């Protein structure tokens, strides 16, 4: 009986550790995983990629699972201005992106011009997959609560 209690305690502790360090759904984690790889000269087709992991550095780094859009050969992510990871990036910072089993060191820079076209492409990509979520977003012209980041090679 004592061994069973120890096994249960270890299993619960392992679940807590995983929940704290790995991104699960909307909850951020600390570790991104993947094989560190130099960014390619051009990105492969990401139209079938629904989510990536994005690691934002900080005293406690944050790894979020997020949607990605390729617009004119550049990868972009979109976040709410009041989101913790968006605030951590600020006006631009080095980040890591996990795409499949590979992790790339990139810079995340907020777009101040042309972000509407990226956001329109983002909505067009995800509306058929997640209609309820996209329907809850403001119209592109009124989406001032969103920030569009370009993920560029360092």
C-alpha atoms as a printed R data frame, in Angstrom:
    type eleno elety resid chain resno       x      y       z
1   ATOM     1    CA   UNK     A     1   0.000  0.000   0.000
2   ATOM     2    CA   UNK     A     2   2.866  2.390   0.817
3   ATOM     3    CA   UNK     A     3   4.452  1.753  -2.598
4   ATOM     4    CA   UNK     A     4   1.159  2.577  -4.326
5   ATOM     5    CA   UNK     A     5   1.002  5.915  -2.478
6   ATOM     6    CA   UNK     A     6   4.577  6.717  -3.541
7   ATOM     7    CA   UNK     A     7   3.796  5.851  -7.171
8   ATOM     8    CA   UNK     A     8   0.693  8.058  -7.108
9   ATOM     9    CA   UNK     A     9   2.635 10.928  -5.511
10  ATOM    10    CA   UNK     A    10   5.419 10.670  -8.118
11  ATOM    11    CA   UNK     A    11   2.878 10.542 -10.955
12  ATOM    12    CA   UNK     A    12   1.087 13.636  -9.620
13  ATOM    13    CA   UNK     A    13   4.381 15.476  -9.216
14  ATOM    14    CA   UNK     A    14   5.316 14.594 -12.814
15  ATOM    15    CA   UNK     A    15   1.969 15.929 -14.060
16  ATOM    16    CA   UNK     A    16   2.463 19.188 -12.164
17  ATOM    17    CA   UNK     A    17   5.979 19.618 -13.583
18  ATOM    18    CA   UNK     A    18   4.771 18.982 -17.152
19  ATOM    19    CA   UNK     A    19   1.884 21.410 -16.694
20  ATOM    20    CA   UNK     A    20   4.267 24.119 -15.497
21  ATOM    21    CA   UNK     A    21   6.978 23.789 -18.168
22  ATOM    22    CA   UNK     A    22   5.208 22.743 -21.373
23  ATOM    23    CA   UNK     A    23   2.654 24.860 -23.184
24  ATOM    24    CA   UNK     A    24  -0.717 23.150 -22.948
25  ATOM    25    CA   UNK     A    25  -3.555 24.721 -24.913
26  ATOM    26    CA   UNK     A    26  -3.783 28.392 -23.967
27  ATOM    27    CA   UNK     A    27  -1.413 27.979 -20.995
28  ATOM    28    CA   UNK     A    28   2.191 29.027 -21.671
29  ATOM    29    CA   UNK     A    29   5.176 26.870 -20.785
30  ATOM    30    CA   UNK     A    30   8.917 27.364 -20.318
31  ATOM    31    CA   UNK     A    31  10.538 24.936 -22.765
32  ATOM    32    CA   UNK     A    32  10.214 24.865 -26.548
33  ATOM    33    CA   UNK     A    33  12.085 21.669 -27.480
34  ATOM    34    CA   UNK     A    34  12.960 20.755 -31.052
35  ATOM    35    CA   UNK     A    35  16.281 20.606 -32.880
36  ATOM    36    CA   UNK     A    36  18.035 23.992 -33.117
37  ATOM    37    CA   UNK     A    37  18.292 24.742 -36.850
38  ATOM    38    CA   UNK     A    38  19.448 27.701 -38.929
39  ATOM    39    CA   UNK     A    39  16.509 29.427 -40.636
40  ATOM    40    CA   UNK     A    40  16.137 28.461 -44.311
41  ATOM    41    CA   UNK     A    41  16.601 30.975 -47.128
42  ATOM    42    CA   UNK     A    42  12.856 30.662 -47.756
43  ATOM    43    CA   UNK     A    43  10.201 29.077 -45.573
44  ATOM    44    CA   UNK     A    44   8.436 25.908 -46.696
45  ATOM    45    CA   UNK     A    45   4.710 26.087 -47.408
46  ATOM    46    CA   UNK     A    46   2.988 26.669 -44.054
47  ATOM    47    CA   UNK     A    47  -0.589 26.705 -45.351
48  ATOM    48    CA   UNK     A    48  -1.149 23.316 -43.699
49  ATOM    49    CA   UNK     A    49   0.591 24.313 -40.463
50  ATOM    50    CA   UNK     A    50  -2.007 25.325 -37.904
51  ATOM    51    CA   UNK     A    51   0.150 26.035 -34.853
52  ATOM    52    CA   UNK     A    52   3.724 26.742 -33.889
53  ATOM    53    CA   UNK     A    53   5.417 27.245 -30.569
54  ATOM    54    CA   UNK     A    54   6.946 30.638 -29.904
55  ATOM    55    CA   UNK     A    55   9.431 31.232 -27.081
56  ATOM    56    CA   UNK     A    56   9.771 34.780 -25.797
57  ATOM    57    CA   UNK     A    57  12.796 35.356 -23.543
58  ATOM    58    CA   UNK     A    58  12.570 36.914 -20.117
59  ATOM    59    CA   UNK     A    59  13.423 36.255 -16.500
60  ATOM    60    CA   UNK     A    60  10.943 33.441 -16.901
61  ATOM    61    CA   UNK     A    61  10.753 32.700 -20.632
62  ATOM    62    CA   UNK     A    62   7.306 32.077 -22.026
63  ATOM    63    CA   UNK     A    63   6.452 29.473 -24.657
64  ATOM    64    CA   UNK     A    64   3.064 29.868 -26.299
65  ATOM    65    CA   UNK     A    65   1.271 27.753 -28.860
66  ATOM    66    CA   UNK     A    66   0.072 30.138 -31.541
67  ATOM    67    CA   UNK     A    67  -1.238 30.364 -35.104
68  ATOM    68    CA   UNK     A    68   1.158 31.346 -37.892
69  ATOM    69    CA   UNK     A    69   0.639 32.931 -41.303
70  ATOM    70    CA   UNK     A    70   2.987 33.213 -44.263
71  ATOM    71    CA   UNK     A    71   2.468 36.521 -46.029
72  ATOM    72    CA   UNK     A    72   4.684 37.444 -48.965
73  ATOM    73    CA   UNK     A    73   7.347 34.921 -47.945
74  ATOM    74    CA   UNK     A    74   7.596 36.073 -44.317
75  ATOM    75    CA   UNK     A    75   6.115 34.339 -41.289
76  ATOM    76    CA   UNK     A    76   3.889 36.318 -38.937
77  ATOM    77    CA   UNK     A    77   2.064 35.794 -35.659
78  ATOM    78    CA   UNK     A    78  -0.744 37.844 -34.168
79  ATOM    79    CA   UNK     A    79  -1.441 38.577 -30.517
80  ATOM    80    CA   UNK     A    80  -3.599 40.760 -28.333
81  ATOM    81    CA   UNK     A    81  -1.842 43.891 -27.057
82  ATOM    82    CA   UNK     A    82  -2.709 42.996 -23.466
83  ATOM    83    CA   UNK     A    83  -1.283 39.464 -23.733
84  ATOM    84    CA   UNK     A    84   1.712 38.684 -21.523
85  ATOM    85    CA   UNK     A    85   3.908 37.369 -24.338
86  ATOM    86    CA   UNK     A    86   3.099 40.390 -26.540
87  ATOM    87    CA   UNK     A    87   4.143 42.750 -23.740
88  ATOM    88    CA   UNK     A    88   7.381 40.757 -23.313
89  ATOM    89    CA   UNK     A    89   8.269 41.305 -26.986
90  ATOM    90    CA   UNK     A    90   7.518 45.031 -26.893
91  ATOM    91    CA   UNK     A    91   9.060 46.785 -29.899
92  ATOM    92    CA   UNK     A    92  11.018 43.738 -31.051
93  ATOM    93    CA   UNK     A    93  13.129 41.012 -29.555
94  ATOM    94    CA   UNK     A    94  14.873 37.746 -30.368
95  ATOM    95    CA   UNK     A    95  12.509 34.784 -30.120
96  ATOM    96    CA   UNK     A    96  12.592 31.089 -30.896
97  ATOM    97    CA   UNK     A    97  10.015 29.442 -33.116
98  ATOM    98    CA   UNK     A    98   9.358 25.708 -33.237
99  ATOM    99    CA   UNK     A    99   7.978 24.556 -36.562
100 ATOM   100    CA   UNK     A   100   7.558 20.792 -36.594
101 ATOM   101    CA   UNK     A   101  10.614 19.223 -34.956
102 ATOM   102    CA   UNK     A   102  12.904 22.185 -35.671
103 ATOM   103    CA   UNK     A   103  13.516 25.312 -33.630
104 ATOM   104    CA   UNK     A   104  14.710 28.550 -35.238
105 ATOM   105    CA   UNK     A   105  16.208 31.682 -33.667
106 ATOM   106    CA   UNK     A   106  14.384 34.692 -35.114
107 ATOM   107    CA   UNK     A   107  13.496 38.307 -34.386
108 ATOM   108    CA   UNK     A   108   9.892 39.299 -33.712
109 ATOM   109    CA   UNK     A   109   9.174 42.827 -34.898
110 ATOM   110    CA   UNK     A   110   5.758 44.499 -34.670
111 ATOM   111    CA   UNK     A   111   4.455 45.825 -37.981
112 ATOM   112    CA   UNK     A   112   3.492 49.478 -37.968
113 ATOM   113    CA   UNK     A   113   2.521 49.506 -41.665
114 ATOM   114    CA   UNK     A   114   0.893 46.849 -43.818
115 ATOM   115    CA   UNK     A   115  -0.354 44.836 -40.854
116 ATOM   116    CA   UNK     A   116  -3.935 44.909 -42.152
117 ATOM   117    CA   UNK     A   117  -3.043 42.773 -45.208
118 ATOM   118    CA   UNK     A   118  -1.333 40.227 -42.966
119 ATOM   119    CA   UNK     A   119  -4.300 40.160 -40.604
120 ATOM   120    CA   UNK     A   120  -6.691 39.658 -43.551
121 ATOM   121    CA   UNK     A   121  -4.601 36.663 -44.721
122 ATOM   122    CA   UNK     A   122  -4.563 35.349 -41.147
123 ATOM   123    CA   UNK     A   123  -8.360 35.556 -40.864
124 ATOM   124    CA   UNK     A   124  -8.804 33.940 -44.307
125 ATOM   125    CA   UNK     A   125  -6.548 31.018 -43.302
126 ATOM   126    CA   UNK     A   126  -8.150 30.318 -39.932
127 ATOM   127    CA   UNK     A   127 -11.838 31.163 -40.507
128 ATOM   128    CA   UNK     A   128 -12.629 27.751 -42.125
129 ATOM   129    CA   UNK     A   129 -10.771 25.887 -39.343
130 ATOM   130    CA   UNK     A   130 -11.927 27.850 -36.301
131 ATOM   131    CA   UNK     A   131 -15.041 29.819 -37.318
132 ATOM   132    CA   UNK     A   132 -16.210 30.527 -33.752
133 ATOM   133    CA   UNK     A   133 -12.853 31.965 -32.675
134 ATOM   134    CA   UNK     A   134 -12.394 34.072 -35.814
135 ATOM   135    CA   UNK     A   135 -15.986 35.341 -35.570
136 ATOM   136    CA   UNK     A   136 -15.114 36.737 -32.133
137 ATOM   137    CA   UNK     A   137 -12.297 38.839 -33.552
138 ATOM   138    CA   UNK     A   138 -12.914 42.473 -34.437
139 ATOM   139    CA   UNK     A   139 -13.048 43.427 -38.131
140 ATOM   140    CA   UNK     A   140  -9.556 43.944 -39.574
141 ATOM   141    CA   UNK     A   141  -9.980 47.707 -39.816
142 ATOM   142    CA   UNK     A   142 -10.942 47.884 -36.145
143 ATOM   143    CA   UNK     A   143  -8.401 45.382 -34.794
144 ATOM   144    CA   UNK     A   144  -6.331 47.943 -32.901
145 ATOM   145    CA   UNK     A   145  -6.202 45.558 -29.935
146 ATOM   146    CA   UNK     A   146  -4.042 43.170 -32.021
147 ATOM   147    CA   UNK     A   147  -0.336 43.290 -32.845
148 ATOM   148    CA   UNK     A   148   1.088 41.603 -35.942
149 ATOM   149    CA   UNK     A   149   4.710 40.464 -35.592
150 ATOM   150    CA   UNK     A   150   7.027 39.574 -38.469
151 ATOM   151    CA   UNK     A   151   9.316 36.669 -37.612
152 ATOM   152    CA   UNK     A   152  12.542 37.423 -39.443
153 ATOM   153    CA   UNK     A   153  15.946 35.805 -39.592
154 ATOM   154    CA   UNK     A   154  18.500 37.163 -37.122
